[in-house]
mmCIF file of C-alpha atoms in Angstrom:
data_model
loop_
_atom_site.group_PDB
_atom_site.id
_atom_site.type_symbol
_atom_site.label_atom_id
_atom_site.label_comp_id
_atom_site.label_asym_id
_atom_site.label_seq_id
_atom_site.Cartn_x
_atom_site.Cartn_y
_atom_site.Cartn_z
ATOM 1 C CA MET S 1 130.388 89.772 97.128
ATOM 2 C CA SER S 2 132.364 90.817 94.382
ATOM 3 C CA LEU S 3 130.454 91.214 91.495
ATOM 4 C CA ILE S 4 131.216 88.142 88.234
ATOM 5 C CA LEU S 5 131.235 89.997 85.027
ATOM 6 C CA ARG S 6 131.282 87.324 82.272
ATOM 7 C CA SER S 7 131.434 88.609 78.648
ATOM 8 C CA ASN S 8 129.845 91.859 79.869
ATOM 9 C CA VAL S 9 126.404 89.764 80.776
ATOM 10 C CA PHE S 10 124.127 90.475 83.249
ATOM 11 C CA ASP S 11 124.388 87.785 85.279
ATOM 12 C CA PRO S 12 121.927 87.840 88.089
ATOM 13 C CA PHE S 13 123.003 84.058 89.596
ATOM 14 C CA SER S 14 125.525 85.811 89.944
ATOM 15 C CA LEU S 15 125.122 88.316 92.475
ATOM 16 C CA ASP S 16 123.305 85.651 94.122
ATOM 17 C CA LEU S 17 125.310 86.691 97.643
ATOM 18 C CA PHE S 18 127.263 84.472 101.060
ATOM 19 C CA ASP S 19 124.455 82.932 102.903
ATOM 20 C CA PRO S 20 125.924 82.228 106.273
ATOM 21 C CA PHE S 21 122.898 79.493 106.714
ATOM 22 C CA ASP S 22 124.368 77.162 103.618
ATOM 23 C CA GLY S 23 124.991 74.338 105.535
ATOM 24 C CA PHE S 24 123.408 74.272 108.871
ATOM 25 C CA PRO S 25 121.666 71.462 110.412
ATOM 26 C CA PHE S 26 118.167 74.101 111.522
ATOM 27 C CA GLY S 27 116.576 70.709 112.255
ATOM 28 C CA SER S 28 115.707 68.741 115.440
ATOM 29 C CA GLY S 29 116.081 65.268 115.870
ATOM 30 C CA SER S 30 114.883 64.373 119.048
ATOM 31 C CA SER S 31 111.734 62.682 118.495
ATOM 32 C CA THR S 32 109.955 61.176 121.964
ATOM 33 C CA GLY S 33 108.657 58.027 119.951
ATOM 34 C CA GLY S 34 109.433 55.372 116.854
ATOM 35 C CA ASP S 35 112.589 53.982 115.780
ATOM 36 C CA LEU S 36 113.859 57.411 114.038
ATOM 37 C CA VAL S 37 117.307 58.223 112.513
ATOM 38 C CA PRO S 38 117.475 62.555 113.768
ATOM 39 C CA HIS S 39 117.698 65.439 110.717
ATOM 40 C CA THR S 40 120.712 65.714 109.217
ATOM 41 C CA SER S 41 121.488 68.967 107.479
ATOM 42 C CA SER S 42 121.060 66.931 103.989
ATOM 43 C CA GLU S 43 117.205 66.555 105.561
ATOM 44 C CA THR S 44 116.289 69.595 105.805
ATOM 45 C CA ALA S 45 118.968 71.377 102.611
ATOM 46 C CA ALA S 46 115.863 70.870 100.530
ATOM 47 C CA PHE S 47 113.323 73.963 102.621
ATOM 48 C CA ALA S 48 116.817 75.767 103.851
ATOM 49 C CA GLY S 49 117.485 76.254 100.420
ATOM 50 C CA ALA S 50 114.607 77.930 98.905
ATOM 51 C CA ARG S 51 114.469 77.507 94.958
ATOM 52 C CA ILE S 52 114.989 80.608 93.107
ATOM 53 C CA ASP S 53 114.500 82.015 89.055
ATOM 54 C CA TRP S 54 115.074 84.911 88.707
ATOM 55 C CA LYS S 55 113.844 86.508 85.704
ATOM 56 C CA GLU S 56 113.694 89.554 83.554
ATOM 57 C CA THR S 57 110.544 90.780 81.214
ATOM 58 C CA PRO S 58 111.061 94.409 79.423
ATOM 59 C CA GLU S 59 108.716 96.310 83.067
ATOM 60 C CA ALA S 60 109.912 93.810 85.684
ATOM 61 C CA HIS S 61 112.086 91.830 87.555
ATOM 62 C CA VAL S 62 110.408 88.565 88.034
ATOM 63 C CA PHE S 63 111.748 86.005 91.338
ATOM 64 C CA LYS S 64 109.387 83.017 92.161
ATOM 65 C CA ALA S 65 110.361 80.677 95.077
ATOM 66 C CA ASP S 66 109.610 77.318 95.968
ATOM 67 C CA VAL S 67 108.105 77.225 99.310
ATOM 68 C CA PRO S 68 105.031 74.742 99.708
ATOM 69 C CA GLY S 69 103.385 74.433 103.249
ATOM 70 C CA LEU S 70 104.158 77.805 103.655
ATOM 71 C CA LYS S 71 102.005 80.597 105.204
ATOM 72 C CA LYS S 72 102.748 84.058 104.042
ATOM 73 C CA GLU S 73 102.672 85.426 107.618
ATOM 74 C CA GLU S 74 105.896 82.097 107.745
ATOM 75 C CA VAL S 75 108.196 83.979 104.267
ATOM 76 C CA LYS S 76 109.429 88.067 104.959
ATOM 77 C CA VAL S 77 110.739 89.862 101.860
ATOM 78 C CA GLU S 78 112.757 92.941 102.090
ATOM 79 C CA VAL S 79 114.535 95.474 100.382
ATOM 80 C CA GLU S 80 118.351 95.925 101.889
ATOM 81 C CA ASP S 81 120.110 99.782 101.836
ATOM 82 C CA GLY S 82 117.073 99.711 98.412
ATOM 83 C CA SER S 83 120.040 97.082 96.608
ATOM 84 C CA ILE S 84 119.148 93.706 98.478
ATOM 85 C CA LEU S 85 116.115 91.603 97.764
ATOM 86 C CA GLN S 86 115.722 89.171 101.142
ATOM 87 C CA ILE S 87 113.944 86.296 101.234
ATOM 88 C CA SER S 88 114.077 84.540 103.878
ATOM 89 C CA GLY S 89 111.721 81.996 106.203
ATOM 90 C CA GLU S 90 111.186 79.537 107.654
ATOM 91 C CA ARG S 91 108.967 75.891 108.760
ATOM 92 C CA ASN S 92 108.438 74.938 112.554
ATOM 93 C CA LYS S 93 108.396 71.877 113.505
ATOM 94 C CA GLU S 94 104.710 70.773 114.312
ATOM 95 C CA GLN S 95 103.762 70.400 117.935
ATOM 96 C CA GLU S 96 103.787 66.679 118.793
ATOM 97 C CA GLU S 97 101.593 65.120 121.652
ATOM 98 C CA LYS S 98 103.639 62.720 123.928
ATOM 99 C CA THR S 99 100.440 60.185 122.751
ATOM 100 C CA ASP S 100 101.682 60.425 119.387
ATOM 101 C CA THR S 101 103.630 57.643 117.915
ATOM 102 C CA TRP S 102 105.674 58.107 114.456
ATOM 103 C CA HIS S 103 106.400 55.375 112.417
ATOM 104 C CA ARG S 104 108.379 57.676 110.064
ATOM 105 C CA GLN S 105 109.439 61.618 108.839
ATOM 106 C CA GLU S 106 110.053 63.705 106.053
ATOM 107 C CA ARG S 107 108.726 66.752 106.442
ATOM 108 C CA SER S 108 111.897 68.828 107.221
ATOM 109 C CA SER S 109 111.250 72.014 109.759
ATOM 110 C CA GLY S 110 114.026 75.162 109.269
ATOM 111 C CA LYS S 111 115.137 78.643 107.343
ATOM 112 C CA PHE S 112 115.818 79.585 104.297
ATOM 113 C CA LEU S 113 117.326 82.787 103.876
ATOM 114 C CA ARG S 114 118.897 83.857 99.630
ATOM 115 C CA ARG S 115 119.712 87.646 99.042
ATOM 116 C CA PHE S 116 119.988 88.805 95.415
ATOM 117 C CA ARG S 117 122.371 92.497 95.088
ATOM 118 C CA LEU S 118 119.152 94.442 92.864
ATOM 119 C CA PRO S 119 120.367 96.093 89.545
ATOM 120 C CA ASP S 120 120.201 99.517 88.766
ATOM 121 C CA ASN S 121 117.574 100.017 86.693
ATOM 122 C CA ALA S 122 115.348 97.993 89.667
ATOM 123 C CA LYS S 123 112.484 100.342 91.713
ATOM 124 C CA ALA S 124 113.397 99.298 94.911
ATOM 125 C CA GLU S 125 110.453 101.131 96.864
ATOM 126 C CA GLN S 126 107.780 99.105 94.212
ATOM 127 C CA VAL S 127 108.706 96.188 94.972
ATOM 128 C CA ARG S 128 104.973 93.445 95.427
ATOM 129 C CA ALA S 129 105.159 89.717 96.568
ATOM 130 C CA SER S 130 102.004 87.566 96.533
ATOM 131 C CA MET S 131 101.785 84.061 97.300
ATOM 132 C CA GLU S 132 99.410 81.247 95.604
ATOM 133 C CA ASN S 133 99.921 77.223 95.460
ATOM 134 C CA GLY S 134 102.539 77.435 97.353
ATOM 135 C CA VAL S 135 105.065 79.897 95.147
ATOM 136 C CA LEU S 136 106.153 82.904 95.875
ATOM 137 C CA THR S 137 105.593 86.040 93.043
ATOM 138 C CA VAL S 138 108.330 88.721 93.785
ATOM 139 C CA THR S 139 107.744 91.765 91.051
ATOM 140 C CA VAL S 140 110.857 94.294 90.891
ATOM 141 C CA PRO S 141 109.271 97.130 88.558
ATOM 142 C CA LYS S 142 111.854 98.406 86.318
ATOM 143 C CA GLU S 143 113.218 102.221 85.558
ATOM 144 C CA GLU S 144 112.942 103.104 82.245
ATOM 145 C CA VAL S 145 116.154 103.036 80.390
ATOM 146 C CA LYS S 146 117.186 106.088 78.756
ATOM 147 C CA LYS S 147 119.665 105.521 76.462
ATOM 148 C CA PRO S 148 123.144 107.742 76.715
ATOM 149 C CA GLU S 149 122.792 111.248 74.323
ATOM 150 C CA VAL S 150 125.576 111.115 70.981
ATOM 151 C CA LYS S 151 127.090 114.029 70.118
ATOM 152 C CA SER S 152 128.473 114.250 66.923
ATOM 153 C CA ILE S 153 131.305 116.803 68.218
ATOM 154 C CA GLN S 154 133.492 118.841 63.642
ATOM 155 C CA ILE S 155 136.579 117.579 62.685
ATOM 156 C CA SER S 156 138.613 120.191 62.206
ATOM 157 C CA SER S 157 141.807 120.152 59.528
#
């Protein structure tokens, strides 16, 4: 994946790496009762392509991901090679009983995986994550950026 610069402005979403699961049908369409339409990749797309906001504050890079219905044990936050933040998760299909009769099934199961290349000023070893009300918040503290030292040079005649 190449770095994309637009007018020398850092665009964090242009650094979103290739998602190998994009468009892959994760849901299982089998059912034992009722008149159900099998899952399609579009039905799992809302979950498989989890939406993530990335904002930068003076102190940190903050990622917020909507992961409704997931427990913290079903979500993973990893830092790869000290520069790639990876957020992934999986919602499993509920166990069906033989006596169950489905009338409609809209909740999807599936996996998601999102990767972001962190900027040079990120302190990857101090990443923190928390979950509240279906929102995962990942905080990556920033290093203090030192201004480059400028040295004046005398011009001789």
